[in-house]
Coordinates of N, CA and C in Angstrom, one line a residue:
M1 N 113.7 42.2 36.3 CA 113.7 43.7 36.4 C 114.0 44.2 37.7
K2 N 113.4 43.5 38.7 CA 113.7 43.8 40.1 C 115.2 43.8 40.5
G3 N 115.8 42.8 39.9 CA 117.1 42.5 40.1 C 118.0 43.6 39.5
A4 N 117.6 44.1 38.3 CA 118.4 45.0 37.7 C 118.2 46.5 38.4
S5 N 117.0 46.6 39.0 CA 116.7 47.9 39.7 C 117.6 47.9 41.0
R6 N 117.7 46.7 41.6 CA 118.6 46.8 42.9 C 120.1 47.0 42.5
V7 N 120.4 46.5 41.4 CA 122.0 46.7 41.0 C 122.1 48.2 40.8
R8 N 121.2 48.9 40.0 CA 121.3 50.2 39.7 C 121.4 51.2 41.1
R9 N 120.6 50.7 42.0 CA 120.5 51.4 43.3 C 121.8 51.2 43.9
K10 N 122.2 50.0 43.9 CA 123.5 49.7 44.7 C 124.7 50.5 44.0
A11 N 124.8 50.6 42.7 CA 125.8 51.3 42.0 C 125.7 52.8 42.3
A12 N 124.4 53.2 42.4 CA 124.3 54.8 42.7 C 125.0 55.0 44.2
R13 N 124.7 54.1 45.1 CA 125.2 54.4 46.3 C 126.6 54.3 46.4
K14 N 127.3 53.6 45.7 CA 128.8 53.5 45.5 C 129.5 54.6 45.0
R15 N 128.8 55.5 44.1 CA 129.3 56.6 43.6 C 129.8 57.6 44.6
P16 N 130.9 58.2 44.4 CA 131.5 59.3 45.3 C 130.5 60.4 45.7
A17 N 130.6 60.8 47.0 CA 129.6 61.9 47.5 C 129.7 63.2 46.6
T18 N 131.1 63.4 46.1 CA 131.3 64.7 45.3 C 130.4 64.5 44.0
A19 N 130.5 63.2 43.4 CA 129.9 63.0 42.1 C 128.3 63.2 42.3
R20 N 127.7 62.7 43.5 CA 126.3 62.9 43.7 C 125.9 64.2 43.9
R21 N 126.7 65.0 44.6 CA 126.5 66.5 44.7 C 126.4 67.1 43.4
R22 N 127.4 66.9 42.5 CA 127.6 67.5 41.2 C 126.3 67.1 40.4
D23 N 125.8 65.9 40.5 CA 124.6 65.5 39.6 C 123.4 66.4 40.3
L24 N 123.3 66.6 41.6 CA 122.3 67.4 42.2 C 122.3 68.8 41.8
A25 N 123.7 69.3 41.7 CA 123.8 70.7 41.3 C 123.4 71.0 39.9
A26 N 123.5 69.9 39.0 CA 123.2 70.0 37.6 C 121.8 70.0 37.3
Q27 N 120.9 69.8 38.3 CA 119.5 69.6 38.1 C 118.9 71.1 37.9
P28 N 117.9 71.3 36.9 CA 117.4 72.6 36.7 C 116.5 73.0 37.7
I29 N 116.6 74.5 38.2 CA 115.8 74.9 39.1 C 114.9 76.1 38.4
L30 N 113.7 76.0 38.5 CA 112.6 76.8 37.9 C 112.2 77.9 38.9
F31 N 112.3 79.1 38.5 CA 111.8 80.2 39.4 C 110.5 80.7 39.0
G32 N 109.6 81.1 39.9 CA 108.4 81.7 39.5 C 107.9 82.5 40.6
P33 N 106.8 83.3 40.5 CA 106.3 84.1 41.6 C 106.0 83.4 43.0
D34 N 105.7 82.2 42.9 CA 105.4 81.3 44.0 C 106.3 80.4 44.4
T35 N 107.6 80.6 44.0 CA 108.7 79.6 44.2 C 109.7 80.0 45.3
V36 N 110.0 79.2 46.0 CA 111.0 79.4 47.1 C 112.2 78.5 46.8
C37 N 113.4 79.1 46.7 CA 114.5 78.2 46.4 C 115.2 78.0 47.7
F38 N 115.4 76.7 48.1 CA 116.1 76.4 49.2 C 117.7 76.2 49.0
V39 N 118.5 76.9 49.7 CA 119.9 76.9 49.6 C 120.5 75.9 50.7
M40 N 120.9 74.8 50.5 CA 121.4 73.9 51.4 C 122.9 73.9 51.6
D41 N 123.2 73.7 52.8 CA 124.8 73.7 53.2 C 124.9 72.6 54.2
P42 N 126.0 71.8 54.1 CA 126.3 70.9 55.0 C 126.5 71.3 56.5
S43 N 126.9 72.5 56.6 CA 127.2 73.1 57.9 C 126.3 74.2 58.3
R44 N 126.2 74.4 59.7 CA 125.3 75.5 60.3 C 126.3 76.5 60.9
S45 N 127.5 76.8 60.3 CA 128.5 77.6 61.0 C 128.1 79.0 61.0
G46 N 128.7 79.8 61.7 CA 128.5 81.4 61.5 C 129.0 81.8 60.1
Q47 N 130.0 81.2 59.6 CA 130.4 81.6 58.2 C 129.2 81.5 57.1
V48 N 128.5 80.4 57.3 CA 127.4 80.1 56.4 C 126.3 81.1 56.5
L49 N 126.0 81.4 57.8 CA 125.0 82.5 58.0 C 125.4 83.8 57.5
A50 N 126.6 84.0 57.8 CA 127.2 85.4 57.3 C 127.1 85.5 55.8
R51 N 127.6 84.4 55.1 CA 127.6 84.5 53.6 C 126.2 84.6 53.0
H52 N 125.2 83.9 53.5 CA 123.9 83.9 52.9 C 123.0 85.0 53.4
A53 N 123.3 85.5 54.6 CA 122.4 86.5 55.2 C 122.9 88.0 55.1
G54 N 124.3 88.0 54.5 CA 124.8 89.3 54.2 C 125.3 90.0 55.4
I55 N 126.1 89.3 56.3 CA 126.7 89.8 57.6 C 128.0 89.7 57.5
S56 N 128.7 90.9 57.8 CA 130.1 90.9 57.8 C 130.7 90.1 59.0
E57 N 131.6 89.2 58.5 CA 132.4 88.3 59.4 C 133.3 89.2 60.3
K58 N 133.8 90.2 59.9 CA 134.7 91.1 60.6 C 134.0 91.8 61.6
T59 N 132.8 92.5 61.3 CA 132.3 93.6 62.2 C 131.0 92.8 62.8
G60 N 130.4 91.7 62.3 CA 129.1 91.1 62.7 C 128.1 92.0 62.4
Q61 N 128.2 92.9 61.5 CA 127.0 93.8 61.2 C 126.4 93.4 59.8
L62 N 125.2 93.8 59.6 CA 124.6 93.6 58.3 C 125.1 94.5 57.1
A63 N 125.4 93.9 56.1 CA 125.9 94.7 54.8 C 124.7 95.7 54.5
A64 N 125.2 96.9 54.0 CA 124.3 97.9 53.7 C 123.3 97.5 52.6
D65 N 122.1 98.4 52.6 CA 121.0 98.1 51.6 C 121.5 98.5 50.2
E66 N 120.7 98.0 49.1 CA 121.2 98.5 47.8 C 121.4 100.0 47.5
D67 N 120.7 100.9 48.5 CA 120.8 102.2 48.3 C 121.8 102.9 49.2
G68 N 122.5 101.9 50.0 CA 123.6 102.3 50.9 C 122.9 102.6 52.3
G69 N 121.7 102.5 52.5 CA 121.2 102.8 53.8 C 121.2 101.5 54.7
P70 N 120.7 101.8 55.9 CA 120.7 100.6 56.8 C 119.7 99.4 56.4
R71 N 120.1 98.2 56.9 CA 119.2 97.0 56.4 C 118.7 96.3 57.8
R72 N 117.5 95.9 57.5 CA 116.9 95.1 58.6 C 116.8 93.6 58.1
L73 N 116.8 92.8 59.2 CA 116.6 91.3 58.9 C 116.0 90.7 60.0
V74 N 115.0 89.8 59.6 CA 114.4 89.0 60.7 C 114.7 87.6 60.4
I75 N 115.2 86.8 61.4 CA 115.5 85.5 61.3 C 114.6 84.5 62.2
S76 N 113.8 83.8 61.7 CA 112.9 82.8 62.4 C 113.7 81.6 62.5
S77 N 114.1 81.0 63.6 CA 115.0 79.8 63.7 C 114.6 79.1 65.0
D78 N 115.4 78.0 65.2 CA 115.6 77.4 66.5 C 116.6 78.2 67.5
F79 N 117.1 77.4 68.5 CA 117.7 78.2 69.5 C 119.2 78.1 69.3
Y80 N 119.6 77.6 68.1 CA 121.0 77.3 67.7 C 121.9 78.7 68.0
A81 N 122.9 78.5 68.7 CA 123.8 79.7 69.2 C 124.2 80.6 68.1
V82 N 124.5 80.0 66.9 CA 124.9 81.0 65.8 C 123.9 82.0 65.6
Y83 N 122.5 81.7 65.5 CA 121.6 82.7 65.2 C 121.4 83.7 66.3
S84 N 121.4 83.1 67.6 CA 121.3 84.2 68.7 C 122.6 85.1 68.9
S85 N 123.8 84.5 68.6 CA 124.9 85.3 68.6 C 124.9 86.4 67.5
A86 N 124.3 86.1 66.3 CA 124.3 87.2 65.3 C 123.3 88.2 65.7
G87 N 122.1 87.7 66.3 CA 121.3 88.7 66.7 C 121.7 89.8 67.8
N88 N 122.6 89.2 68.6 CA 123.2 90.1 69.8 C 124.2 91.0 69.1
K89 N 124.8 90.7 68.0 CA 125.7 91.5 67.4 C 125.4 92.6 66.4
A90 N 124.5 92.0 65.5 CA 124.1 92.8 64.4 C 122.9 93.8 64.7
D91 N 123.1 95.1 64.5 CA 122.0 96.0 64.5 C 121.2 95.9 63.4
G92 N 119.8 95.8 63.7 CA 118.9 95.8 62.6 C 118.5 94.2 62.4
L93 N 119.2 93.4 63.1 CA 118.8 91.9 63.0 C 117.9 91.5 64.2
V94 N 116.7 90.9 63.9 CA 115.7 90.5 64.9 C 115.7 89.0 65.0
N95 N 115.7 88.3 66.0 CA 115.6 86.9 66.3 C 114.0 86.7 66.6
L96 N 113.6 85.7 65.9 CA 112.3 85.2 66.2 C 112.6 83.6 66.4
Y97 N 112.1 83.2 67.7 CA 112.5 81.8 68.0 C 111.3 81.0 67.8
C98 N 111.5 79.7 67.5 CA 110.4 78.6 67.1 C 109.5 78.4 68.3
W99 N 108.3 78.4 68.3 CA 107.5 77.9 69.4 C 107.3 76.4 69.4
A100 N 107.4 75.8 68.3 CA 107.4 74.4 68.3 C 108.6 73.6 69.0
H101 N 109.7 74.4 68.8 CA 110.9 73.9 69.6 C 110.7 74.1 71.0
V102 N 110.2 75.2 71.5 CA 110.0 75.2 73.0 C 108.9 74.4 73.5
R103 N 107.8 74.2 72.7 CA 106.8 73.2 73.0 C 107.4 71.9 73.4
R104 N 108.3 71.4 72.4 CA 108.8 70.1 72.4 C 109.4 69.9 73.9
H105 N 110.1 70.9 74.4 CA 110.7 70.7 75.8 C 109.6 70.3 76.8
F106 N 108.5 70.9 76.8 CA 107.5 70.7 77.8 C 107.0 69.2 77.6
V107 N 106.7 68.8 76.2 CA 106.3 67.4 76.0 C 107.3 66.4 76.5
R108 N 108.6 66.9 76.3 CA 109.8 65.8 76.8 C 109.8 65.7 78.2
A109 N 109.5 66.9 78.9 CA 109.3 67.0 80.4 C 108.3 65.9 81.0
G110 N 107.2 65.9 80.3 CA 106.0 65.1 80.6 C 106.4 63.8 80.4
D111 N 107.0 63.5 79.3 CA 107.4 62.0 78.9 C 108.6 61.5 80.0
A112 N 109.3 62.4 80.6 CA 110.4 62.0 81.3 C 109.9 61.7 82.7
S113 N 108.8 62.4 83.2 CA 108.1 62.1 84.5 C 106.7 62.2 84.4
P114 N 106.1 61.0 83.8 CA 104.7 61.2 83.3 C 103.7 61.0 84.5
V115 N 104.2 60.5 85.7 CA 103.3 60.4 86.8 C 103.3 61.8 87.6
Q116 N 104.3 62.4 87.7 CA 104.3 63.7 88.4 C 103.9 64.8 87.5
L117 N 104.2 64.8 86.3 CA 104.1 66.0 85.4 C 103.1 65.9 84.3
K118 N 102.2 64.9 84.3 CA 101.2 64.7 83.2 C 100.4 66.2 83.3
Y119 N 99.7 66.3 84.3 CA 98.8 67.5 84.5 C 99.6 68.8 84.1
W120 N 100.7 68.9 84.7 CA 101.6 70.1 84.4 C 101.8 70.3 83.0
T121 N 102.1 69.2 82.3 CA 102.5 69.3 80.8 C 101.2 69.7 80.1
D122 N 100.1 68.9 80.4 CA 98.8 69.3 79.8 C 98.4 70.8 79.8
A123 N 98.7 71.3 81.0 CA 98.3 72.7 81.4 C 99.3 73.6 80.4
W124 N 100.4 73.4 80.4 CA 101.3 74.1 79.5 C 101.0 74.0 77.9
L125 N 100.7 72.9 77.5 CA 100.3 72.6 76.1 C 99.0 73.5 75.9
E126 N 98.1 73.5 76.8 CA 96.9 74.4 76.6 C 97.3 75.8 76.5
L127 N 98.1 76.3 77.5 CA 98.7 77.7 77.3 C 99.2 77.9 75.8
I128 N 100.0 77.2 75.3 CA 100.7 77.3 74.2 C 99.8 77.3 73.1
R129 N 98.6 76.4 73.1 CA 97.7 76.3 72.1 C 96.9 77.6 71.9
D130 N 96.6 78.2 73.2 CA 95.9 79.5 73.1 C 96.9 80.6 72.6
L131 N 98.1 80.6 72.7 CA 98.9 81.5 71.9 C 98.9 81.3 70.4
Y132 N 99.0 80.0 70.1 CA 98.8 79.7 68.5 C 97.5 80.4 68.1
A133 N 96.5 80.1 68.9 CA 95.2 80.6 68.3 C 95.2 82.2 68.3
A134 N 95.8 82.8 69.2 CA 95.9 84.2 69.1 C 96.7 84.7 68.0
H135 N 97.8 84.0 67.7 CA 98.6 84.4 66.7 C 98.0 84.3 65.2
D136 N 97.0 83.2 65.2 CA 96.3 83.0 64.0 C 95.3 84.2 63.7
G137 N 94.8 84.7 64.9 CA 93.9 85.7 64.7 C 94.8 87.0 64.4
L138 N 96.0 87.2 65.0 CA 96.8 88.3 64.7 C 97.2 88.3 63.2
M139 N 97.6 87.2 62.7 CA 98.2 87.0 61.3 C 96.9 87.3 60.4
A140 N 95.8 86.8 60.6 CA 94.6 87.0 59.8 C 94.2 88.5 59.8
A141 N 94.4 89.2 60.9 CA 94.0 90.6 61.0 C 95.0 91.5 60.2
W142 N 96.2 91.1 60.4 CA 97.4 91.8 59.8 C 97.0 91.8 58.2
Q143 N 96.6 90.6 57.8 CA 96.5 90.5 56.2 C 95.3 91.4 55.8
E144 N 94.5 91.6 56.6 CA 93.3 92.5 56.3 C 93.4 94.1 56.6
N145 N 94.7 94.4 56.9 CA 94.8 95.6 57.4 C 94.6 96.9 56.6
A146 N 94.3 96.7 55.2 CA 94.1 97.7 54.3 C 92.7 98.3 54.3
A147 N 91.8 97.4 54.9 CA 90.4 97.7 55.1 C 90.3 98.6 56.3
P148 N 89.4 99.8 56.2 CA 89.4 100.5 57.3 C 88.9 99.9 58.7
A149 N 87.8 98.9 58.6 CA 87.4 98.1 59.8 C 88.6 97.3 60.2
A150 N 89.5 96.9 59.5 CA 90.6 96.0 59.9 C 91.6 96.6 61.0
V151 N 91.6 97.9 61.2 CA 92.4 98.5 62.3 C 91.8 98.1 63.7
A152 N 90.6 98.1 63.8 CA 90.0 97.7 65.1 C 90.2 96.0 65.3
R153 N 90.1 95.4 64.2 CA 90.5 94.0 64.4 C 91.8 93.6 64.7
L154 N 92.7 94.5 64.1 CA 94.1 94.2 64.3 C 94.4 94.5 66.0
E155 N 93.8 95.6 66.4 CA 93.9 96.0 67.8 C 93.4 94.8 68.8
T156 N 92.2 94.4 68.4 CA 91.6 93.2 69.1 C 92.5 92.2 69.1
A157 N 93.1 91.7 67.9 CA 93.9 90.6 67.9 C 95.2 90.8 68.7
R158 N 95.7 92.0 68.7 CA 97.0 92.3 69.5 C 96.6 92.1 71.0
E159 N 95.5 92.4 71.4 CA 95.1 92.3 72.8 C 94.9 90.7 73.1
A160 N 94.4 90.1 72.2 CA 94.3 88.6 72.5 C 95.7 87.9 72.6
W161 N 96.5 88.5 71.7 CA 98.0 88.0 71.9 C 98.5 88.4 73.2
D162 N 98.4 89.5 73.6 CA 98.9 90.0 74.8 C 98.5 89.1 76.0
D163 N 97.1 88.9 76.0 CA 96.5 88.2 77.1 C 97.1 86.8 77.2
A164 N 97.3 86.1 75.9 CA 97.9 84.8 75.9 C 99.3 84.8 76.4
I165 N 100.1 85.7 75.9 CA 101.7 85.6 76.2 C 101.8 86.1 77.8
T166 N 100.7 87.0 78.3 CA 100.8 87.4 79.7 C 100.6 86.1 80.5
S167 N 99.6 85.3 80.1 CA 99.2 84.1 80.9 C 100.4 83.2 81.0
I168 N 101.2 82.9 79.8 CA 102.5 82.2 79.8 C 103.4 82.8 80.7
D169 N 103.6 84.2 80.6 CA 104.6 84.7 81.3 C 104.5 84.7 82.9
E170 N 103.2 84.9 83.3 CA 103.1 84.9 84.7 C 103.0 83.5 85.2
T171 N 102.7 82.5 84.4 CA 102.8 81.0 84.8 C 104.3 80.6 85.0
R172 N 105.1 81.1 84.1 CA 106.4 80.6 84.1 C 107.2 81.1 85.4
K173 N 107.0 82.4 85.6 CA 107.6 83.2 86.6 C 107.2 82.6 88.0
K174 N 105.9 82.3 88.1 CA 105.5 81.8 89.4 C 106.0 80.3 89.5
Q175 N 106.0 79.5 88.5 CA 106.5 78.0 88.6 C 108.0 78.2 88.9
M176 N 108.8 79.1 88.3 CA 110.2 78.9 88.5 C 110.7 79.2 89.9
Q177 N 109.7 79.9 90.6 CA 109.9 80.1 92.1 C 109.5 79.1 93.1
A178 N 108.6 78.2 92.3 CA 108.0 77.3 93.3 C 109.1 76.2 93.7
P179 N 109.1 75.8 95.0 CA 110.0 74.7 95.3 C 109.3 73.3 95.0
G180 N 110.2 72.5 94.9 CA 109.9 71.1 94.7 C 109.5 70.7 93.4
L181 N 109.7 71.5 92.3 CA 109.5 71.2 91.0 C 110.3 70.2 90.4
Q182 N 109.7 69.3 89.6 CA 110.5 68.1 89.0 C 111.5 68.7 88.2
E183 N 112.8 68.0 88.1 CA 114.0 68.7 87.2 C 113.4 68.7 85.7
P184 N 112.8 67.7 85.1 CA 112.4 68.1 83.6 C 111.8 69.2 83.6
A185 N 110.8 69.5 84.6 CA 110.0 70.7 84.3 C 110.9 72.0 84.5
K186 N 111.9 71.9 85.5 CA 112.8 73.1 85.7 C 113.6 73.3 84.4
K187 N 114.0 72.2 83.7 CA 114.7 72.5 82.5 C 114.0 73.1 81.4
A188 N 112.6 72.6 81.3 CA 111.9 73.2 80.3 C 111.6 74.7 80.5
L189 N 111.4 75.0 81.8 CA 111.2 76.4 82.0 C 112.4 77.3 81.9
A190 N 113.6 76.7 82.2 CA 114.9 77.4 82.0 C 115.0 77.8 80.6
T191 N 114.7 76.8 79.6 CA 114.8 77.0 78.2 C 113.8 78.2 77.7
L192 N 112.6 78.1 78.3 CA 111.6 79.1 77.9 C 112.1 80.4 78.4
D193 N 112.8 80.6 79.6 CA 113.3 81.8 80.1 C 114.4 82.3 79.3
R194 N 115.4 81.5 79.0 CA 116.4 81.8 78.2 C 116.2 82.3 76.9
E195 N 115.2 81.8 76.2 CA 114.9 82.2 74.8 C 113.7 83.3 74.7
W196 N 113.4 83.7 75.9 CA 112.1 84.5 76.1 C 112.0 85.7 75.1
D197 N 113.0 86.6 74.9 CA 112.9 87.6 74.1 C 112.6 87.4 72.7
G198 N 113.3 86.3 72.1 CA 113.0 85.8 70.7 C 111.7 85.1 70.5
L199 N 111.1 84.7 71.6 CA 109.7 84.0 71.5 C 108.5 85.0 71.7
I200 N 108.6 86.2 72.3 CA 107.6 87.2 72.4 C 107.8 88.2 71.3
A201 N 109.0 88.2 70.5 CA 109.2 89.2 69.4 C 108.2 88.8 68.3
H202 N 107.5 87.8 68.2 CA 106.6 87.4 67.3 C 105.5 88.5 67.1
R203 N 105.1 89.1 68.2 CA 103.9 90.1 68.2 C 104.1 91.0 67.2
D204 N 105.4 91.6 67.0 CA 105.6 92.7 66.1 C 105.8 92.1 64.6
Y205 N 105.8 90.9 64.4 CA 105.8 90.3 63.1 C 104.9 89.3 62.7
P206 N 103.5 89.7 62.7 CA 102.5 88.7 62.6 C 102.5 88.0 61.2
M207 N 103.2 88.5 60.3 CA 103.4 87.9 58.7 C 104.1 86.7 58.8
I208 N 104.8 86.3 60.0 CA 105.7 85.2 60.0 C 105.1 84.2 61.0
G209 N 105.1 83.0 60.8 CA 104.5 81.9 61.6 C 105.2 81.7 63.0
L210 N 104.6 81.1 64.0 CA 105.3 80.9 65.2 C 106.4 79.7 65.1
D211 N 106.2 78.9 64.1 CA 107.1 77.8 63.8 C 108.1 78.2 62.6
N212 N 109.3 77.9 62.9 CA 110.2 78.2 61.8 C 110.2 77.0 60.7
Y213 N 109.6 75.8 61.0 CA 109.5 74.8 60.0 C 108.6 73.7 60.6
P214 N 107.8 73.1 59.9 CA 107.0 72.1 60.3 C 107.9 70.8 60.6
D215 N 107.5 69.9 61.5 CA 108.2 68.8 62.0 C 108.7 67.9 60.9
V216 N 107.8 67.8 59.9 CA 108.1 66.9 58.8 C 108.9 67.4 57.7
A217 N 109.3 68.7 57.8 CA 110.0 69.3 56.7 C 111.4 69.4 57.0
V218 N 112.2 69.7 55.8 CA 113.6 70.1 56.1 C 113.7 71.5 56.8
M219 N 114.7 71.9 57.4 CA 114.8 73.1 57.9 C 115.3 74.1 56.9
P220 N 114.2 74.9 56.3 CA 114.6 75.9 55.3 C 114.9 77.3 55.8
M221 N 115.5 78.1 54.9 CA 115.6 79.6 55.3 C 114.9 80.1 54.0
F222 N 114.1 81.1 54.3 CA 113.4 81.8 53.2 C 113.9 83.4 53.3
A223 N 114.0 83.9 52.1 CA 114.3 85.4 52.2 C 113.0 86.2 51.4
G224 N 112.6 87.2 52.0 CA 111.6 88.0 51.6 C 111.7 89.5 51.7
G225 N 111.2 90.2 50.9 CA 111.1 91.6 51.1 C 112.5 92.3 51.0
G226 N 113.4 91.8 50.1 CA 114.8 92.3 50.0 C 115.8 91.8 51.0
G227 N 115.4 90.6 51.6 CA 116.3 89.7 52.6 C 117.3 89.0 51.7
S228 N 118.0 88.2 52.5 CA 119.0 87.2 51.7 C 118.6 86.0 52.1
A229 N 118.8 85.1 51.1 CA 118.6 83.6 51.3 C 119.8 83.0 52.3
A230 N 119.4 81.9 52.9 CA 120.3 81.2 53.8 C 120.3 79.8 53.6
G231 N 120.9 79.0 54.5 CA 120.8 77.6 54.4 C 120.0 76.9 55.5
Q232 N 120.4 75.9 56.1 CA 119.5 75.3 57.2 C 119.2 76.1 58.2
G233 N 118.1 76.0 58.8 CA 117.9 76.5 60.2 C 116.8 77.3 60.5
G234 N 116.0 78.0 59.3 CA 114.9 78.7 59.8 C 114.3 79.5 58.6
V235 N 113.6 80.6 58.9 CA 113.1 81.4 58.0 C 113.7 82.9 58.1
L236 N 114.1 83.5 57.0 CA 114.7 84.8 57.0 C 113.6 85.6 56.2
A237 N 113.2 86.8 56.8 CA 112.4 87.7 56.1 C 112.9 89.1 56.5
A238 N 112.8 90.1 55.4 CA 113.4 91.3 55.7 C 112.2 92.2 56.2

């Protein structure tokens, strides 16, 4: 039996890629109120994003809403240039960048220079942990905002977020001007600076997590509230 199983697996691997994709496409997809459909594409090109997110390739603008009015789209993603380029061109498109991705740059800086940057990296990871905790509070308060007392909780949560992001902002600016900082640390700070606007934009969208996908997962895109589904790279929510 084991030998037969190995033969079947070997035969499956020899089948053409087009046939394997056809078999996958033939599988049934069941939709329900708690179902997310992941639309995968082998490419992360601008054409793929435009097709799935409803962006005109000619103008770079979002297609009109069903009633002909302007449409808004929020894309939570990594720092891939296609997403930032779309956000720079399209009116009503907001980029939210993934904090797990930027955190990884600080971890890698510490790994590259463990003797000099261990405490520096630990301090940065603590700042980012504080921001995650503040965002958890902000998300919880936003989910309760229908209750009268929730207005005060939401404001308190926003203040906690502001305190956490201000600490990060002040630290990055001070360190970027400091002489003698190790090169891996400079690169991590440069990434943080370059993607800053998309990282701090999370404050206005507490319903969306700081990470565009867990490290162990595929990179999905999700459409909600009238948005359009897309392929690899992040979360879309209207």
